[in-house]
Short mmCIF file of C-alpha atoms in Angstrom, two decimals:
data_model
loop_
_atom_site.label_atom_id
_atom_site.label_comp_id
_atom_site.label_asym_id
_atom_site.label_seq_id
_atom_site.Cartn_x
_atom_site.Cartn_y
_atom_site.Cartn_z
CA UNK H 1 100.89 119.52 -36.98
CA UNK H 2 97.17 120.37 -38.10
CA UNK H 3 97.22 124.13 -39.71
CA UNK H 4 95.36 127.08 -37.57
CA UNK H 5 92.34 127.83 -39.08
CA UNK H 6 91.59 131.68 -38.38
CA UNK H 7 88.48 131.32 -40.43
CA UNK H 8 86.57 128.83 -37.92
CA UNK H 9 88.01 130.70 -35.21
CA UNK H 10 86.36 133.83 -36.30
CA UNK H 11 82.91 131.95 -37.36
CA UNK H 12 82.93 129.98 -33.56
CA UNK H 13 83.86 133.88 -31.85
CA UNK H 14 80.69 135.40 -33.62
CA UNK H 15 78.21 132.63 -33.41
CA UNK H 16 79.03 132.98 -29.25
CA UNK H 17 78.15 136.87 -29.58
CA UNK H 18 75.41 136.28 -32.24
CA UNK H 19 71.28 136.95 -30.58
CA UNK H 20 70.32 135.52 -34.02
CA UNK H 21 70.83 132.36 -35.56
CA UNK H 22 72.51 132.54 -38.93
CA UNK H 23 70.49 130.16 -41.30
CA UNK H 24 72.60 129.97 -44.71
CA UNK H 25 71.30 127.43 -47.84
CA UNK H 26 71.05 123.64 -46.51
CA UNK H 27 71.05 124.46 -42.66
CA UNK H 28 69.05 121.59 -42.29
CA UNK H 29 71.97 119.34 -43.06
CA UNK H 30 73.82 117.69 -40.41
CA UNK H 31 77.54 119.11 -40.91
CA UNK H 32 80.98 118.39 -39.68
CA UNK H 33 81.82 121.12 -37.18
CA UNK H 34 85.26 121.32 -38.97
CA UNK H 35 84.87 121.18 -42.69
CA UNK H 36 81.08 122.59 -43.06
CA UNK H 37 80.71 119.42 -45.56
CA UNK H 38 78.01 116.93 -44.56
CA UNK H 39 78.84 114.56 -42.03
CA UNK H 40 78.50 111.75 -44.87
CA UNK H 41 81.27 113.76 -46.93
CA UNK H 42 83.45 114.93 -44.69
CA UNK H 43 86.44 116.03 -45.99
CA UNK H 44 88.93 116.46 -43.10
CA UNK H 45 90.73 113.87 -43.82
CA UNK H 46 92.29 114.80 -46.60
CA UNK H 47 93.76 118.39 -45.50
CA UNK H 48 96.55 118.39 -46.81
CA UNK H 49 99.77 119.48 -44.75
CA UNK H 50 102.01 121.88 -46.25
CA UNK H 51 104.22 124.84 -45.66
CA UNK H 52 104.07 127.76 -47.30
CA UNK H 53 106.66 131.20 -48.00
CA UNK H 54 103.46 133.27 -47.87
CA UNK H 55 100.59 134.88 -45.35
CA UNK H 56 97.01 135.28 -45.97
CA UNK H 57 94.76 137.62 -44.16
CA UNK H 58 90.81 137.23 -44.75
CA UNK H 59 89.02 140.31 -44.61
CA UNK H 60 85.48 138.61 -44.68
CA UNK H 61 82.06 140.92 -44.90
CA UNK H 62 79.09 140.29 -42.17
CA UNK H 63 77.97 136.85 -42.17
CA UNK H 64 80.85 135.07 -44.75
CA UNK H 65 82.05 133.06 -42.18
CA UNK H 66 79.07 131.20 -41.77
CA UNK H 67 78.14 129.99 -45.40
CA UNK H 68 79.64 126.16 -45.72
CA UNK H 69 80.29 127.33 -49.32
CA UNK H 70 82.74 129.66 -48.38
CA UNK H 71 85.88 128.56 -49.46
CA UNK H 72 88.43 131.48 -47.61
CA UNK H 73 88.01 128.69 -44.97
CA UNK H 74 89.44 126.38 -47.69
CA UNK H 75 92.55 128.54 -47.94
CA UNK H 76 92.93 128.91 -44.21
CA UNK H 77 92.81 124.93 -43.75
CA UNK H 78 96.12 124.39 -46.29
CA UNK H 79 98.29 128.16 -45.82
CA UNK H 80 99.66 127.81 -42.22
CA UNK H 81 100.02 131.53 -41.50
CA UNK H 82 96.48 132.67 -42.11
CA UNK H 83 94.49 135.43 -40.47
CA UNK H 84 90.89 136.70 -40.50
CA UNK H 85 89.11 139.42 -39.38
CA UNK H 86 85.58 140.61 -39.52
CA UNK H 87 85.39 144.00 -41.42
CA UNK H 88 84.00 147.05 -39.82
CA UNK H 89 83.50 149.86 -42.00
CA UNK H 90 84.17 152.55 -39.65
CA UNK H 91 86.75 151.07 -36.95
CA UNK H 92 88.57 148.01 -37.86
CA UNK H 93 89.54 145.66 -35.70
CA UNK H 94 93.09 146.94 -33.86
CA UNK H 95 94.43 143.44 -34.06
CA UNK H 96 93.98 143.81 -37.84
CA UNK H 97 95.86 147.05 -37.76
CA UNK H 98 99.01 145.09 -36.03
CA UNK H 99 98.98 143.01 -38.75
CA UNK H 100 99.13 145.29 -41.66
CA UNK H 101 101.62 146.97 -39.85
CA UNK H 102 103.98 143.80 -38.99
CA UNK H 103 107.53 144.58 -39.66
CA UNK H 104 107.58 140.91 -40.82
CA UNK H 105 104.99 140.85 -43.77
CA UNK H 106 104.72 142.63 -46.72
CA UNK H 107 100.72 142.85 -46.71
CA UNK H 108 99.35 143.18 -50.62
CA UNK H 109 95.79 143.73 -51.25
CA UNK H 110 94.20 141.59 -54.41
CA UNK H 111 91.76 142.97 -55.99
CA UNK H 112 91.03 144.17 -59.94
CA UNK H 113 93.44 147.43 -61.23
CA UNK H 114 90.59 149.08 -62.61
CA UNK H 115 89.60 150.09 -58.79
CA UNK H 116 92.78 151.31 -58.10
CA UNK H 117 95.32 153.93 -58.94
CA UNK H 118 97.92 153.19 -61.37
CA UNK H 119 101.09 153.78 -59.03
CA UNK H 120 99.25 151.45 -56.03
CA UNK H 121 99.25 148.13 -58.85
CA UNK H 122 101.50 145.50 -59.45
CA UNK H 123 101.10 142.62 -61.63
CA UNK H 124 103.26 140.37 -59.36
CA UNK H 125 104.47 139.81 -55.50
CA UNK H 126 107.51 140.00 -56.37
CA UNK H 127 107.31 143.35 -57.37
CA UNK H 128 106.51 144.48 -54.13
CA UNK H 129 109.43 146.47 -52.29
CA UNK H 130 108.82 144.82 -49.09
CA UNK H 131 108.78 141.42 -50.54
CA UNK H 132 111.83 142.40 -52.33
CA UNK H 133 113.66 143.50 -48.55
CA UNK H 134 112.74 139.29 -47.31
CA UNK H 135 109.65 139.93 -45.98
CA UNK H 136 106.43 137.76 -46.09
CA UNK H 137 103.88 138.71 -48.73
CA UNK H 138 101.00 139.41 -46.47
CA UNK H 139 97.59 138.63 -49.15
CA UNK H 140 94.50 140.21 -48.08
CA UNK H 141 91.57 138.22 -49.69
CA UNK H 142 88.32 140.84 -49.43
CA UNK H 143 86.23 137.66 -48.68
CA UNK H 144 82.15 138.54 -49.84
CA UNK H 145 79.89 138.74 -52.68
CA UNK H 146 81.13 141.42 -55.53
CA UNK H 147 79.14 144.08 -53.91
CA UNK H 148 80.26 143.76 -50.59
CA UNK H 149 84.00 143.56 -51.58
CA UNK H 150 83.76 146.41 -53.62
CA UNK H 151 83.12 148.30 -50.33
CA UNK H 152 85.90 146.77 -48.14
CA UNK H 153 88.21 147.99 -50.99
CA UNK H 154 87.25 151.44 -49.93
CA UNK H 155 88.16 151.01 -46.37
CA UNK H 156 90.84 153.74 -45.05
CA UNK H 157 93.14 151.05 -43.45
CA UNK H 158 93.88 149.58 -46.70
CA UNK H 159 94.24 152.91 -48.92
CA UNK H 160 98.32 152.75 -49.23
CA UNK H 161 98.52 148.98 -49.76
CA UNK H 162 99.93 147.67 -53.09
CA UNK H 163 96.77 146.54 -55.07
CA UNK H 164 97.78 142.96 -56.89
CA UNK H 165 95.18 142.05 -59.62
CA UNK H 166 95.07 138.76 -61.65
CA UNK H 167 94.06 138.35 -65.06
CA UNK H 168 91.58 134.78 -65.13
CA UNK H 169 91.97 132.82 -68.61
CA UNK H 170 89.31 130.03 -67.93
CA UNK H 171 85.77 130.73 -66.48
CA UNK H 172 85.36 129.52 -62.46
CA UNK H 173 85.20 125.74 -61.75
CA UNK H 174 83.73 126.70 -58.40
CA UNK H 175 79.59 126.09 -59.42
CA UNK H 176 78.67 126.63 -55.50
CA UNK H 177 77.33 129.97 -56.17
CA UNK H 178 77.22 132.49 -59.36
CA UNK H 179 79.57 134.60 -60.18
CA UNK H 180 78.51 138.37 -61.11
CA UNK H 181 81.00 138.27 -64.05
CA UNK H 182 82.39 135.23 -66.48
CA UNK H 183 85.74 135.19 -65.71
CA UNK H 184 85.26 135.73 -62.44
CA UNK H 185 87.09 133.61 -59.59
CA UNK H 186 85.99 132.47 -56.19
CA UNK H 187 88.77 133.38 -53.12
CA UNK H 188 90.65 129.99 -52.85
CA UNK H 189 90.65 129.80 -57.05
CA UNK H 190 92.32 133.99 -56.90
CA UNK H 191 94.80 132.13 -53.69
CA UNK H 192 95.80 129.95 -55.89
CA UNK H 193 96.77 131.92 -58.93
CA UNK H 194 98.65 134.26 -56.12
CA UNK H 195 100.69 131.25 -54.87
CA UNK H 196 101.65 130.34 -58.84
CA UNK H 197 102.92 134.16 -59.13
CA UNK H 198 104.85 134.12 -55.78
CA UNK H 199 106.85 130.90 -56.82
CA UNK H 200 105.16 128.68 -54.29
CA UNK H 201 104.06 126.27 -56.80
CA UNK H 202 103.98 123.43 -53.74
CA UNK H 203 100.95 125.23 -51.97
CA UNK H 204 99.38 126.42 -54.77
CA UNK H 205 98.99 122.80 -56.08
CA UNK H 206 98.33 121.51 -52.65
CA UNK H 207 95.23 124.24 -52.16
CA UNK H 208 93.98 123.49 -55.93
CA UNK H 209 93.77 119.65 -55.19
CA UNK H 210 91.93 120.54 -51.69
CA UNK H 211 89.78 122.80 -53.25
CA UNK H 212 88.62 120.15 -55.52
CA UNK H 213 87.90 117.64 -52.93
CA UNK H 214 85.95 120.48 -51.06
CA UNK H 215 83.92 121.26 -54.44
CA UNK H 216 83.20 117.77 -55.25
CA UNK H 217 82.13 116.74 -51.29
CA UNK H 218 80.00 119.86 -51.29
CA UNK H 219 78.50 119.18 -54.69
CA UNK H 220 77.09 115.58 -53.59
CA UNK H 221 75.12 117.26 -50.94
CA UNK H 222 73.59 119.77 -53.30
CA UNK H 223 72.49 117.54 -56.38
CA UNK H 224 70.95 120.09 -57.96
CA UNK H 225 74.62 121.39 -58.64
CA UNK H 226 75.92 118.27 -60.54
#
């Protein structure tokens, strides 16, 4: 059974209410409508087919879902019970609302403790009290540059959410765009660490050997990246 992909759902809803067209890096190329590699690299092949004891909900900033080097799409293709939503600073999407309030999930926001108040962090899913009661941990991915997650973290709707941050010991191997700090990771490479902590070692290693394949495919179209 081929995994819902929220993330091309969300990209295919805007681009039919779009008046503009969105022209990211390498629009030229001809692409796969599926994978965002080009055509000569496509990549759908090898999704790999999984199941998975956790959620993930993509917050993504104006735009995201459009860049081919997005990889929150990469997450989405290999985590069956994914979820993304456009984020509005002012009203938020209801549908995102029913989510976080899902008497099924335990939704956990990721992002770095120094934004957040001491009694809102843990340091692992399984500390979560919800989690703890059988539900689903619930990760919400803030998918944008720095800046622009930095103000989703703000947002109202996610205020009383346990904040989950990561600690990175190796530099990015993602080379697709820069990173505003060293150590610091792109979404699927965070999704992955938050799979290791949450014991599903199966998906973590199935979405780090996908993300590869995704990073290499995308790297032979850009040779200026090798």
């Amino acid at each position: 059974m081929t995994t819902y992909n929220s993330v091309l759902r969300l990209r295919s809803k805007q681009l039919l209410q779009s008046t503009r067209t969105f022209k990211a890096r390498g629009f030229k190329v001809k692409r796969c409508d599926i994978c965002l590699i080009p055509k000569t690299e496509c990549i759908c092949s090898q999704r790999p087919k999984v199941t998975s004891q956790c959620a993930f909900c993509l917050l993504m900033y104006k735009d995201e879902y459009y860049k081919p080097s997005n990889t929150g799409r990469i997450i989405a293709d290999v985590i069956p019970d994914n979820y993304a939503f456009l984020w509005h600073r002012v009203t938020p999407d209801p549908d995102l609302l029913k989510l976080l309030n899902n008497p099924k999930y335990a939704p956990i926001l990721v992002f770095p403790h120094e934004y957040a108040l001491p009694d809102r962090c843990i340091t692992s899913p399984l500390e979560s009290t919800l989690v703890k009661e059988g539900k689903i941990p619930l990760f919400i991915m803030l998918d944008g540059t720095w800046r622009e997650a930095k103000k989703m973290f703000k947002s109202p709707s996610l205020a009383n959410i346990p904040v989950l941050g990561i600690q990175p010991t190796q530099t990015s191997n993602y080379r697709l765009r820069e990173a505003a700090q060293d150590h610091q990771l792109c979404t699927a490479e965070v999704a992955i660490e938050i799979l290791k902590l949450a014991n599903d070692q199966h998906a973590a290693a199935a979405l780090d050997e996908y993300f590869k394949i995704f990073r290499e495919a995308y790297i032979v179209g850009k040779p200026h990246l090798k």
